[in-house]
Each structure stands twice: as C-alpha cells, then as structure tokens.
Coordinates of C-alpha atoms in Angstrom, one line a residue:
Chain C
X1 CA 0.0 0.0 0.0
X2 CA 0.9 3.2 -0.6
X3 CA 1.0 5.7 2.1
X4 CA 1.8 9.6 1.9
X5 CA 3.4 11.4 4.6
X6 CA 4.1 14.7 4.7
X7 CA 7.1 16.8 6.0
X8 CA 5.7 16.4 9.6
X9 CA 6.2 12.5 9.9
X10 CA 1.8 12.6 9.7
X11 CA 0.3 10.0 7.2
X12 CA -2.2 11.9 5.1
X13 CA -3.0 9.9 2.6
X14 CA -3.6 5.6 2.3
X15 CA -4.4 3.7 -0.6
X16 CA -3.6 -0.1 -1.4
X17 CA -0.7 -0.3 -3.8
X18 CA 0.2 -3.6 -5.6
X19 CA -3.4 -5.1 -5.2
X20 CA -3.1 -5.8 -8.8
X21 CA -1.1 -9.4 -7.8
X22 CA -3.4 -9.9 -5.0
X23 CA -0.1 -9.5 -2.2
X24 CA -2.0 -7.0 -0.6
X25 CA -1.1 -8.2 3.0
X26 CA -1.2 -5.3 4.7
X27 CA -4.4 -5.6 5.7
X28 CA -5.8 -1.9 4.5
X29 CA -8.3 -1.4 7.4
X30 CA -9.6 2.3 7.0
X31 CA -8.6 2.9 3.4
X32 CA -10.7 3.4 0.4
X33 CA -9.7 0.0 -1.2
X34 CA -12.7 -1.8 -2.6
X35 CA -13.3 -5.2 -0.9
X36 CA -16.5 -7.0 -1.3
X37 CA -15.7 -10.3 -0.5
X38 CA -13.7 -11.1 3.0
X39 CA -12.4 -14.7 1.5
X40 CA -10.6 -12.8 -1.0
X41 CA -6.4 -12.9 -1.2
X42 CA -5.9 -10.3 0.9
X43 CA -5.8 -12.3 3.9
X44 CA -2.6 -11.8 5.7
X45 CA -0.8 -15.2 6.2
X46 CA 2.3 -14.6 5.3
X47 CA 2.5 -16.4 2.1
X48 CA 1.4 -13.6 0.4
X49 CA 4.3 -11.3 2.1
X50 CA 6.6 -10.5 -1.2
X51 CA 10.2 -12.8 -0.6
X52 CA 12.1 -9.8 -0.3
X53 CA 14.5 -8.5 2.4
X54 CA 15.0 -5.4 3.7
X55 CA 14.1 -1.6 2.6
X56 CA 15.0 -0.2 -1.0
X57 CA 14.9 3.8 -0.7
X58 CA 14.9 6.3 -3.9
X59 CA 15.8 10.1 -3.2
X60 CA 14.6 12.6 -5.3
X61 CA 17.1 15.0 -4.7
X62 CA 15.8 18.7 -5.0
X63 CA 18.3 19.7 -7.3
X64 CA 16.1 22.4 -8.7
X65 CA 16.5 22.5 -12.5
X66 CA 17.8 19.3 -13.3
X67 CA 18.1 15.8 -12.4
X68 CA 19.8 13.7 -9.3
X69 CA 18.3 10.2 -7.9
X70 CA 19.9 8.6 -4.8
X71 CA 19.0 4.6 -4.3
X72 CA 19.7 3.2 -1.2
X73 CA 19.6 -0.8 -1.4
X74 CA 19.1 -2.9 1.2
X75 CA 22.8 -4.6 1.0
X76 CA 23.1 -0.5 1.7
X77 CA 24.7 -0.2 -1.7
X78 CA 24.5 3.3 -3.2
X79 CA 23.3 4.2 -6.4
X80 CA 23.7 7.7 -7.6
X81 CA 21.8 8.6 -11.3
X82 CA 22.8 11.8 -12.3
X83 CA 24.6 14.5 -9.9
X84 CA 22.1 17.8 -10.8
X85 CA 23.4 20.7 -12.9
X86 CA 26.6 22.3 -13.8
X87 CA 26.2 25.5 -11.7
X88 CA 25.7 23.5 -8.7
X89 CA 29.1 21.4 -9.2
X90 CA 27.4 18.7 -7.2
X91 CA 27.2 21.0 -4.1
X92 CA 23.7 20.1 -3.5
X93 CA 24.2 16.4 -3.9
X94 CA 27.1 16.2 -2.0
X95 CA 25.6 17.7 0.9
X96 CA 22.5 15.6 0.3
X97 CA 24.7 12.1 0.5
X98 CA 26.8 12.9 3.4
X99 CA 23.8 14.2 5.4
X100 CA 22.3 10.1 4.7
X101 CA 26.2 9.7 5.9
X102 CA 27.4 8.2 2.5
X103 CA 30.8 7.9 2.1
X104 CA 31.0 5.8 -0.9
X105 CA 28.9 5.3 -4.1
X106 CA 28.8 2.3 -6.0
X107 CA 27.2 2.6 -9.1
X108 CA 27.3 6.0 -10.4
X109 CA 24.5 6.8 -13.8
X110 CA 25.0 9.1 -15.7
X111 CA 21.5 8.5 -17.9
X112 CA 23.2 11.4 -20.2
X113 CA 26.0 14.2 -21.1
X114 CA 23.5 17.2 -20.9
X115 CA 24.5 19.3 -18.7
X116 CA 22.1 19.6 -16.3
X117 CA 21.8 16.0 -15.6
X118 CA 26.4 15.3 -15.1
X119 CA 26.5 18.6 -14.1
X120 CA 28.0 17.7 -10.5
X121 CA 29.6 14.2 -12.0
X122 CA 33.1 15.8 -11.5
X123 CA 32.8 16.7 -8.4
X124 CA 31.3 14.3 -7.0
X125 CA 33.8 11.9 -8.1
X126 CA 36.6 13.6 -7.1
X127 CA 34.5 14.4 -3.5
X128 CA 34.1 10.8 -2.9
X129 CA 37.8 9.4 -4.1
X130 CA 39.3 12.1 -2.3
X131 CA 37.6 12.3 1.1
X132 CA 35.4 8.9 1.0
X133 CA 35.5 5.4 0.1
X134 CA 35.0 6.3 -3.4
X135 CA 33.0 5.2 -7.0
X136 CA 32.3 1.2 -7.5
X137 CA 31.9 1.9 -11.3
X138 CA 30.4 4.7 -13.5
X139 CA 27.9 3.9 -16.4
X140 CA 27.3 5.7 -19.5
X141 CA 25.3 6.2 -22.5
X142 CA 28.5 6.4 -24.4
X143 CA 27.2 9.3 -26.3
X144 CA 29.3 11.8 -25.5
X145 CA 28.9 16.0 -25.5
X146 CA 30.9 18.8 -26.9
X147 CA 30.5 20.0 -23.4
X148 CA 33.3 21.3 -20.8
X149 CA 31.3 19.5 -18.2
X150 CA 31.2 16.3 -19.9
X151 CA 34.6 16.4 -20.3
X152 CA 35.6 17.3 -16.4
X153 CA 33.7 14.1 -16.3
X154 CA 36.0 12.0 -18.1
X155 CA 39.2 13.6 -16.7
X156 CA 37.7 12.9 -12.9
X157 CA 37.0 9.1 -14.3
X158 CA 40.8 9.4 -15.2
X159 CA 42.5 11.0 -13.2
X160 CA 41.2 8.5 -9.9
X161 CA 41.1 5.4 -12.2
X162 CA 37.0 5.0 -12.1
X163 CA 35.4 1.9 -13.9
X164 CA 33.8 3.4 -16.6
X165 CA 31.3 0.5 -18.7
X166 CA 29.0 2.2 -21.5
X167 CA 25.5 -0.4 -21.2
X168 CA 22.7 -1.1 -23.3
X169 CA 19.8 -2.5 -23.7
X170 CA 19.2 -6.3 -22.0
X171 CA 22.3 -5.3 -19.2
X172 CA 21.5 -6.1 -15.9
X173 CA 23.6 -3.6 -13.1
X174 CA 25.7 -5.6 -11.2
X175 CA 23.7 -4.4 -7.8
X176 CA 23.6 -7.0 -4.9
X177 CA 21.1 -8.8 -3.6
X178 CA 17.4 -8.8 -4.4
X179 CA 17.4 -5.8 -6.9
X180 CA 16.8 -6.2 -9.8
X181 CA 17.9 -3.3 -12.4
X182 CA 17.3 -3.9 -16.1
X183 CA 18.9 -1.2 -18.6
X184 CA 15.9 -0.8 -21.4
X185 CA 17.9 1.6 -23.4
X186 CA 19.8 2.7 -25.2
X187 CA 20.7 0.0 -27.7
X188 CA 24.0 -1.3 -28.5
X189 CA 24.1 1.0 -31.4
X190 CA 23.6 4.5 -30.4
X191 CA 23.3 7.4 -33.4
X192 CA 24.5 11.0 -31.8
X193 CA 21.8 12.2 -30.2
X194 CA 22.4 12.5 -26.3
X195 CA 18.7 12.0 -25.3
X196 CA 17.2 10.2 -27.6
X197 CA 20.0 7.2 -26.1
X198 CA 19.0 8.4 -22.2
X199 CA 20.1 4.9 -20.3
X200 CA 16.6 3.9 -19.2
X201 CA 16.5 1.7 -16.4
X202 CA 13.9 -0.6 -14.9
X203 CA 14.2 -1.5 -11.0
X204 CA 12.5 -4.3 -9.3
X205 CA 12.5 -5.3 -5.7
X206 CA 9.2 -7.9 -4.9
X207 CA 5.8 -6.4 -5.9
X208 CA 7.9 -2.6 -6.3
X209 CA 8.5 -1.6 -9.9
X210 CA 10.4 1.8 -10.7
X211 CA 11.3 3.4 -14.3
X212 CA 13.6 6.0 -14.9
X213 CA 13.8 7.6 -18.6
X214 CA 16.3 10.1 -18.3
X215 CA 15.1 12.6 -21.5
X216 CA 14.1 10.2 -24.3
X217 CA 11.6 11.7 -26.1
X218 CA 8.2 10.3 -27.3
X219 CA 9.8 8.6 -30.7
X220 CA 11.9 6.7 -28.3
X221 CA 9.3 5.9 -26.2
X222 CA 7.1 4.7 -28.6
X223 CA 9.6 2.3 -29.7
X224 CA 10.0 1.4 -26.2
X225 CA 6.4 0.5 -26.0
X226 CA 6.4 -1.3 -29.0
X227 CA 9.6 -3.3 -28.4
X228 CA 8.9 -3.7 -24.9
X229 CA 5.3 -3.8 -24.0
X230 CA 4.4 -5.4 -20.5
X231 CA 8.1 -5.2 -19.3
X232 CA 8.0 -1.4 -19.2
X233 CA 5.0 -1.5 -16.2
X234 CA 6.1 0.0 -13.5
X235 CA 3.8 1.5 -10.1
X236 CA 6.3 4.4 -9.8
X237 CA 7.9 6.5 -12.7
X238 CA 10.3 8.6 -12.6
X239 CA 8.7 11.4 -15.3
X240 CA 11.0 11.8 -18.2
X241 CA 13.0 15.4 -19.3
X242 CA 11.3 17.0 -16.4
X243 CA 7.7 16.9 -17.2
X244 CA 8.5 18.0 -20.8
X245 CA 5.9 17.9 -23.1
X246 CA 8.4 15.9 -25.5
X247 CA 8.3 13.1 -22.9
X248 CA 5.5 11.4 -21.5
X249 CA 3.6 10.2 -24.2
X250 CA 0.1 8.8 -23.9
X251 CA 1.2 5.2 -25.2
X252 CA 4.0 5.4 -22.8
X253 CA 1.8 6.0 -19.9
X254 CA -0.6 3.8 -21.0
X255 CA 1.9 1.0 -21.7
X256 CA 3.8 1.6 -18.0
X257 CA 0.7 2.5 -15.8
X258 CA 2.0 3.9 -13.2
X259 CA 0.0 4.9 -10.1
X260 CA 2.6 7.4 -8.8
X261 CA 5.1 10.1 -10.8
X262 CA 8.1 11.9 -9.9
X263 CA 9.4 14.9 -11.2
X264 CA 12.4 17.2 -11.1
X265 CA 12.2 20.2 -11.9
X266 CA 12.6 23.9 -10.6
X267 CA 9.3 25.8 -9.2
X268 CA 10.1 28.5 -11.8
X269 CA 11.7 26.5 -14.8
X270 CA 13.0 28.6 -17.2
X271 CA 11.7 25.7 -19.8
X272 CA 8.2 25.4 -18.4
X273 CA 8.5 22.5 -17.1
X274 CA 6.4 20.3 -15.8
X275 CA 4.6 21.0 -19.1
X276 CA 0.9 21.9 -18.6
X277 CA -0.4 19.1 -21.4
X278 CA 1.9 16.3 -19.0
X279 CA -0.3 17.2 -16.1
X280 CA -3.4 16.7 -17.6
X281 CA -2.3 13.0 -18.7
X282 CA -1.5 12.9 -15.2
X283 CA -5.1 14.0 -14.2
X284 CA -6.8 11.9 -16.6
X285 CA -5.1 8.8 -15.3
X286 CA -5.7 9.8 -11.8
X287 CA -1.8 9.4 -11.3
X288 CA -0.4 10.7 -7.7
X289 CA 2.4 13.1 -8.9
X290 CA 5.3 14.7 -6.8
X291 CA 7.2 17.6 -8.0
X292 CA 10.5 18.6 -6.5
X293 CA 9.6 22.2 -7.1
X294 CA 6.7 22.3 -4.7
X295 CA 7.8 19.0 -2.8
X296 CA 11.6 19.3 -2.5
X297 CA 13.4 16.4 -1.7
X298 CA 11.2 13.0 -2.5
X299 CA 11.9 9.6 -0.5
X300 CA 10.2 6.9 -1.5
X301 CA 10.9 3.6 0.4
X302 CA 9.5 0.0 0.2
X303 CA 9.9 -3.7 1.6
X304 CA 9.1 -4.7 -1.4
X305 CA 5.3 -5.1 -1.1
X306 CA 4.4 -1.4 1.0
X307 CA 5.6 1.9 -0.3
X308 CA 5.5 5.6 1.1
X309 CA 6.3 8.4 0.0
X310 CA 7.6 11.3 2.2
X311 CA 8.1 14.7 1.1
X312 CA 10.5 17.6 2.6
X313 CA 7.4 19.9 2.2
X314 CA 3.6 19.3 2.2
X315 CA 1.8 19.7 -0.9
X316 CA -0.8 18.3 -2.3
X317 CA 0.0 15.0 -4.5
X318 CA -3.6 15.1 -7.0
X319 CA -1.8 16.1 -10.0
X320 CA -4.9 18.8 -11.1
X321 CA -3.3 20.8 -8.0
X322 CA 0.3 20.6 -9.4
X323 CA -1.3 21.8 -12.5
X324 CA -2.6 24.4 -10.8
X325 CA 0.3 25.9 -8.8
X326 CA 2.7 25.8 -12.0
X327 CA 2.8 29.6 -13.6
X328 CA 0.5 29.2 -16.5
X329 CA 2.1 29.1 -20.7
X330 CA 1.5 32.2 -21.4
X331 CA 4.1 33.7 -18.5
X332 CA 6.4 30.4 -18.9
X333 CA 6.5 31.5 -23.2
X334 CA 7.2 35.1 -21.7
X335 CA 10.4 33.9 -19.9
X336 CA 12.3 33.1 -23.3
X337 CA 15.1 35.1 -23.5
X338 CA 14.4 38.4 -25.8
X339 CA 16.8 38.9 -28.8
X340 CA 19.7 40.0 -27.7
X341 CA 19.6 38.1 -24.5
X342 CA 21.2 39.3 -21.4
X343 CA 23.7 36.8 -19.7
X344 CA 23.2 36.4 -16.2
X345 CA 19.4 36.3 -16.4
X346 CA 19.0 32.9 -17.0
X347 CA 20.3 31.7 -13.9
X348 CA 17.3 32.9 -11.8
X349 CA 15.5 29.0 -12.2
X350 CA 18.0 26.5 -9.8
X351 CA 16.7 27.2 -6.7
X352 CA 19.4 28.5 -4.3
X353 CA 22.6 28.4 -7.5
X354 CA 24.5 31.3 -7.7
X355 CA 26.3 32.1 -10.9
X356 CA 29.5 31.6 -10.3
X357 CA 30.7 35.5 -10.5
X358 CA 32.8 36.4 -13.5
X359 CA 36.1 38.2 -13.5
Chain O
X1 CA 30.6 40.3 -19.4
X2 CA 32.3 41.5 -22.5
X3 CA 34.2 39.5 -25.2
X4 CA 34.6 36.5 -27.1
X5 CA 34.4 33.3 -25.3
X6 CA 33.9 29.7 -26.5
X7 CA 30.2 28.2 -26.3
X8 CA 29.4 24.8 -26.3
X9 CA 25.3 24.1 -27.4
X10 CA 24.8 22.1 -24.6
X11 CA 21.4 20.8 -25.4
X12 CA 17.9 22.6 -27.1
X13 CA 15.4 22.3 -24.6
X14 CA 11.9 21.0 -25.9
X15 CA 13.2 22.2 -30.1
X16 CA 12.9 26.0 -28.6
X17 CA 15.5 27.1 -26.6
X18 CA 19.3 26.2 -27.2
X19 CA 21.4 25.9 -23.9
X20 CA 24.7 27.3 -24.5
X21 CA 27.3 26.9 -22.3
X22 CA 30.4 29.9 -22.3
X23 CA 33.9 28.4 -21.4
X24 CA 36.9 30.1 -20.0
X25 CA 40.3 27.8 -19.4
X26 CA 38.5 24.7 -19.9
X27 CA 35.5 25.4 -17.4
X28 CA 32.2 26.2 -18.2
X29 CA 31.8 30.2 -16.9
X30 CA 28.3 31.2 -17.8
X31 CA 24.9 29.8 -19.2
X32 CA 23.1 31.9 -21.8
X33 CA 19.7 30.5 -23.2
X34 CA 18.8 31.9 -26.7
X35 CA 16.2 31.1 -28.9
X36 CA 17.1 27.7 -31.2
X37 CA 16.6 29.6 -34.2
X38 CA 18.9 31.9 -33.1
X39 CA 22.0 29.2 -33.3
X40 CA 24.1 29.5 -37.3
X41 CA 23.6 26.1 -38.9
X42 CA 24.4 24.2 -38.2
X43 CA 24.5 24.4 -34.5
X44 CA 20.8 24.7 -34.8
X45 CA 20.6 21.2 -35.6
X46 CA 24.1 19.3 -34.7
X47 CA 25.3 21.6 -31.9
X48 CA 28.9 22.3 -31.8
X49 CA 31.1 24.7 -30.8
X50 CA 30.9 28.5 -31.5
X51 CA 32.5 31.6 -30.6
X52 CA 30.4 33.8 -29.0
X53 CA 30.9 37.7 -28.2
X54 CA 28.9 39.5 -25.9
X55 CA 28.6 43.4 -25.3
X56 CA 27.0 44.6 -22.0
X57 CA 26.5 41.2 -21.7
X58 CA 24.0 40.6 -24.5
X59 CA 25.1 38.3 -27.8
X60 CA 26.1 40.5 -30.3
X61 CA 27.5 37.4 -32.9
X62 CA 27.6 34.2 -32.7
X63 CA 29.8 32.0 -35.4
X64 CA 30.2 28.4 -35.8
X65 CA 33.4 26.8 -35.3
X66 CA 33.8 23.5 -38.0
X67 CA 37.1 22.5 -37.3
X68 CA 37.3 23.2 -33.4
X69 CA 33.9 21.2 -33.7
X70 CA 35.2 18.2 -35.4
X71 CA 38.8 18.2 -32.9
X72 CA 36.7 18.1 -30.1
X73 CA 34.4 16.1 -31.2
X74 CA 37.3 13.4 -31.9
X75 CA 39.1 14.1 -28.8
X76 CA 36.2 13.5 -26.4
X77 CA 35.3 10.2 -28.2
X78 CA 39.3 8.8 -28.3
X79 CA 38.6 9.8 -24.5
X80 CA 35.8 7.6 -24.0
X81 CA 37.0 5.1 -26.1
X82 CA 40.3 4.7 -24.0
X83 CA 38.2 5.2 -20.2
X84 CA 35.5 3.3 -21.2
X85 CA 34.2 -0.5 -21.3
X86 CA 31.1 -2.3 -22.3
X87 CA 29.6 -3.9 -19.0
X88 CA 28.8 -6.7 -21.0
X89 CA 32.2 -7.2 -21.9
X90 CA 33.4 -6.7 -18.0
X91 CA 34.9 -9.8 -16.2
X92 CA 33.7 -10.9 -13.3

C-alpha cells in the first residue's frame, strides 16, 4: 500500500498499492480499497508477504532545474543517477549524500552528457575518491557531448582510475542482492543524439516496480512500447525530461501504468516544465504526482510489497493541483530570452545556485 | 561580461531554446539561453562549438566553429573510447 506522509512525519494519505497481484497483506483497514468479498487474497498469512529482504529507498534529490536520484539498497549499496546541474558542481548532492552519511557510491549513472543531468559528475567523483571510500563503477550512455562538463567528467574518471562501462539495452547492473535493475535503453548501437540514447533503467525489488527515462523523447518511447510492451510497467515513474511535453507520451503511460510520478524540476523553470499538457495526462489517469519544485526532496521507500512516500514539504500530491500551482504558458513563453539576450538572467530558475561571479 | 568566449550548445530544450554553455580555461563560466533559431547552422541542428561575443553582456555574434567542432568532437570520443568498457564485456 501506498502511504503519503508529509514533511511532519503525519500519514495523510492511504491507498492499497500492488493489489493488482493480489499480495496486498497489509491488511488496509480504514482505506478506500474496494473489498467486497472477506475470502478474497488479501488475507494476511504470510505467504502472500513479497520474498524480499530489507528496505529499497529512492531520493529525489531537490536539485532544482535538473536531475539527481539517490538509491539506497538494502545490502546498503548506493546508487547515484545523475549529480544535478553544472552550476551547482554537485554541491547540492554532495551535501544531500553525506547528510544520509554516505561515504562511498557504487554505481554512479549518468543517464546522459546534458548538462544539467552530469552537471556535478566531476565533483562528486573527485568528492568521494578524495575524502570517501570512493566510485564502485560509473555507467554511461556512451554518447558523448561537446561539453566542458562532460569532459571534467572524463578527466575525474581518469585521473582516480574510475570503472567506466557504457550499457545497453538487455544489461543487468551488477547491484547485490534482491534488486533487480534492467537497462531498457539505449541500444548497443547508439546514433548521436544525447537523449534520444537516455540509459533507461527498470528497478525491481518484490511487488515494487520503478522506471527512470532520463530525457528520451516520445519517438523513443514509442519504440519502447512497442519493443517492450508489459516489461515497461512500472507503479512508480520517474517522469522523463522534467515533465517536458516531449516526454510522457500517452502510449508510454498507458503502456507503463504507473500509479505514482516523480518529477524534477525547478518551481520557476525557465523551460516550463512540468509542461501543462503532461499534467493533464497525469489527471486523466488519476496518477499521484510529486514535484520537487513544490515538494523538495522526494523519498520513497519500500519492503518490497508497502511503499510511502515522504516529502520535505507538504503539498498536495492530485496532479490537477500541481497543475494548478505551475505559472500558466502564457508567462512560462514570456520567460524566453528576448533577442539579444542578457547573460546572467538565465540563472534565476535553480533554486538556491549562484552564478558563479565572472572576473 | 564583455568578449569573445567559446560556447558549447549544450542541449535545445523541448526544439525552442538552445542551452549554451560559455567556457573560459576549460571550465564552463556562464549559461546563456537563446532562442534555437537563433544558433548558425548548423548548431541549430548538430550543436557544436561556436564563438560567441557579448557586449554589455548581450550576444552581439555568434559564429560556428567546424574545425574546433570536429577536434573536439574526436578528442572526447578517443577519451571515451580509452576510459570506457562495455559492461557486458566486464569480467567478473
């Protein structure tokens, strides 16, 4: 079952989660879950408890305007996908991982070279070989960027001798025990473009199912669905590009059916995201939907058979409201830079990133 | 900010607006986010590398660099190619 807690530790919101298999064991007393018949399945006995060990945790990290997923597994490996953007040099992640007291990070993702997704890679790496226990191995795409980031990226990965392995489709990341992670995409041959060959991945731990698509667009994930079909359900997805209305597609969602989405993105994106026509999918199929820009950091931890959600602030999770609170088209269109554009400007959407001042 | 500093196109969020990224010894500096139609091919499509000068801090031209383009290009992917290899093909 899923329960929602808000910033206070206070449950506001129960639903069952995972009654689809019938390993609803929880119970559910008090909750909205439809039950007509008391001989049904949902009889705890234990049986029905999913074989799994321990608690998987996925942190949302509130990088503002950009991308950075902490996985805590319950072998307490860490997984890091992407480190946030390059203005924050990994600042915000670093503090994030060694307030959970991690001094070492095992399997470090970068879906992608944009910039605002390996923005802290760098850093990070140098943070954790330096003054931790250091990286287990680093994955990539293997498309590369013209980028200065992307290449501070490489010479960290040099310079303290980091496993770097490029995956692909039908990999499986070499995490311990009962997690499953499949890489989806990007195939073994990758053209050029850096999002359309986002590593997707697909995480399983019991009844839990958890997607992550990076920035693939909606050609990519229409081929997903096509080529992939029941094996891209997931309950929890992690919303692609930031709520971009290239991402999302209908088929996907329809295809993945997830009950809960995820995304990261500043309040005020400069880009507009979460894009208005994304929410309304959201509200059609009655998905719950987080938003780091209203929630801030996003925790969501599961034995495998319960999940919650918590939330560093308390907002409403219906997605209508999220809709709601973002600043409408017409002032997001507003925000693109006249002609000539004035440098500095654009750095008013990452929350709490300062430009770093020029000589 | 005034002069002529080397921009990477980063990315072009949602086909609109091309993130350019301004680089001074081999760091990124400053951020500047410009209309995609903005870009010279053919940035506006492949991205690249350009030289970009600012006045008062607003672009005054922006040119395409081919050749810096194509070294870089080659550069980064001997890189990866030399750091980098397939986890399938990773020994136990």
């Amino acid at each position: 079952m899923v329960r929602l807690v808000d910033a206070e530790g206070q449950v506001v919101m129960e639903h069952g989660y995972g009654d689809m298999e019938g390993t609803e064991s929880d119970g559910g007393t008090g909750d909205e879950t439809a039950d007509t018949d008391d001989e049904t399945d949902n009889e705890t006995d234990g049986d029905t408890q999913s074989t799994v060990d321990g608690e998987l945790e996925i942190h949302h990290i509130d990088v503002g305007q950009g991308d950075s997923t902490l996985i805590i597994t319950p072998a307490n490996e860490t997984v890091l996908i992407d480190s946030g953007d390059w203005r924050q040099d990994g600042s915000a992640v670093i503090d994030y991982l060694e307030a959970q007291g991690i001094d070492r990070i095992d399997h470090l993702v970068a879906t992608h070279a944009d910039a605002d997704h390996i923005g802290g890679h760098a850093a990070v790496i140098e943070h954790f070989e330096r003054t931790g226990e250091g990286i287990g191995a680093a994955y990539d795409s293997g498309v590369p960027s013209d980028s200065a980031t992307y290449n501070n990226y490489l010479d960290a990965v040099d310079e303290h001798d980091v496993e770097l392995l490029l995956v692909e489709r039908g990999d499986e990341l070499p995490i311990e025990g009962d997690v499953s992670t499949q890489v989806l995409h990007p195939p073994a041959e990758t053209g050029s473009d850096v999002n359309e060959n986002s590593i997707v991945l697909a995480f399983e731990f019991g009844d839990f199912e958890y997607v992550t698509t990076g920035d693939i667009d909606t050609d990519v994930e229409q081929q997903l669905v096509e080529e992939l079909g029941s094996d891209l359900e997931g309950g929890v997805y992690k919303v692609g590009h930031h709520g971009s209305s290239t991402s999302s597609s209908e088929a996907l969602l329809d295809t993945m059916a997830p009950e809960t989405a995820i995304i990261s993105s500043a309040y005020d994106s400069q880009y507009g995201h979460p894009n208005d026509v994304v929410l309304e999918r959201f509200v059609e199929r009655d998905i719950e939907t987080y938003w780091t820009g209203v929630h801030g950091d996003i925790v969501v931890r599961t034995d495998g058979t319960a999940t919650a959600v918590e939330t560093e602030e308390s907002f409403s999770t219906a997605p209508e409201d999220i809709l709601e609170e973002t600043p409408d088209a017409d002032e997001t269109t507003s925000r693109l830079p006249p002609s000539p554009l004035v440098a500095g400007d654009v750095a008013s959407g990452i929350d709490g990133a300062v430009a770093p001042a020029l000589g | 900010m005034d002069g002529t500093y080397t921009g990477v196109v980063d990315r072009i969020e949602d086909g609109e607006i091309a993130v350019i990224l301004l680089e001074e010894d081999g760091q990124v500096i400053e951020q500047l986010d410009v209309a995609a139609d903005r870009l010279p091919e053919p940035a506006r499509t492949d991205g690249g590398v350009l030289s970009v000068t600012l006045e008062d801090g607003e672009i005054v031209s922006m040119e395409y660099r081919p050749e810096t383009t194509r070294d870089r290009r080659e550069s980064t992917q001997e890189k990866l190619d030399r750091l980098s290899k397939r986890l399938s093909d990773r020994e136990e």
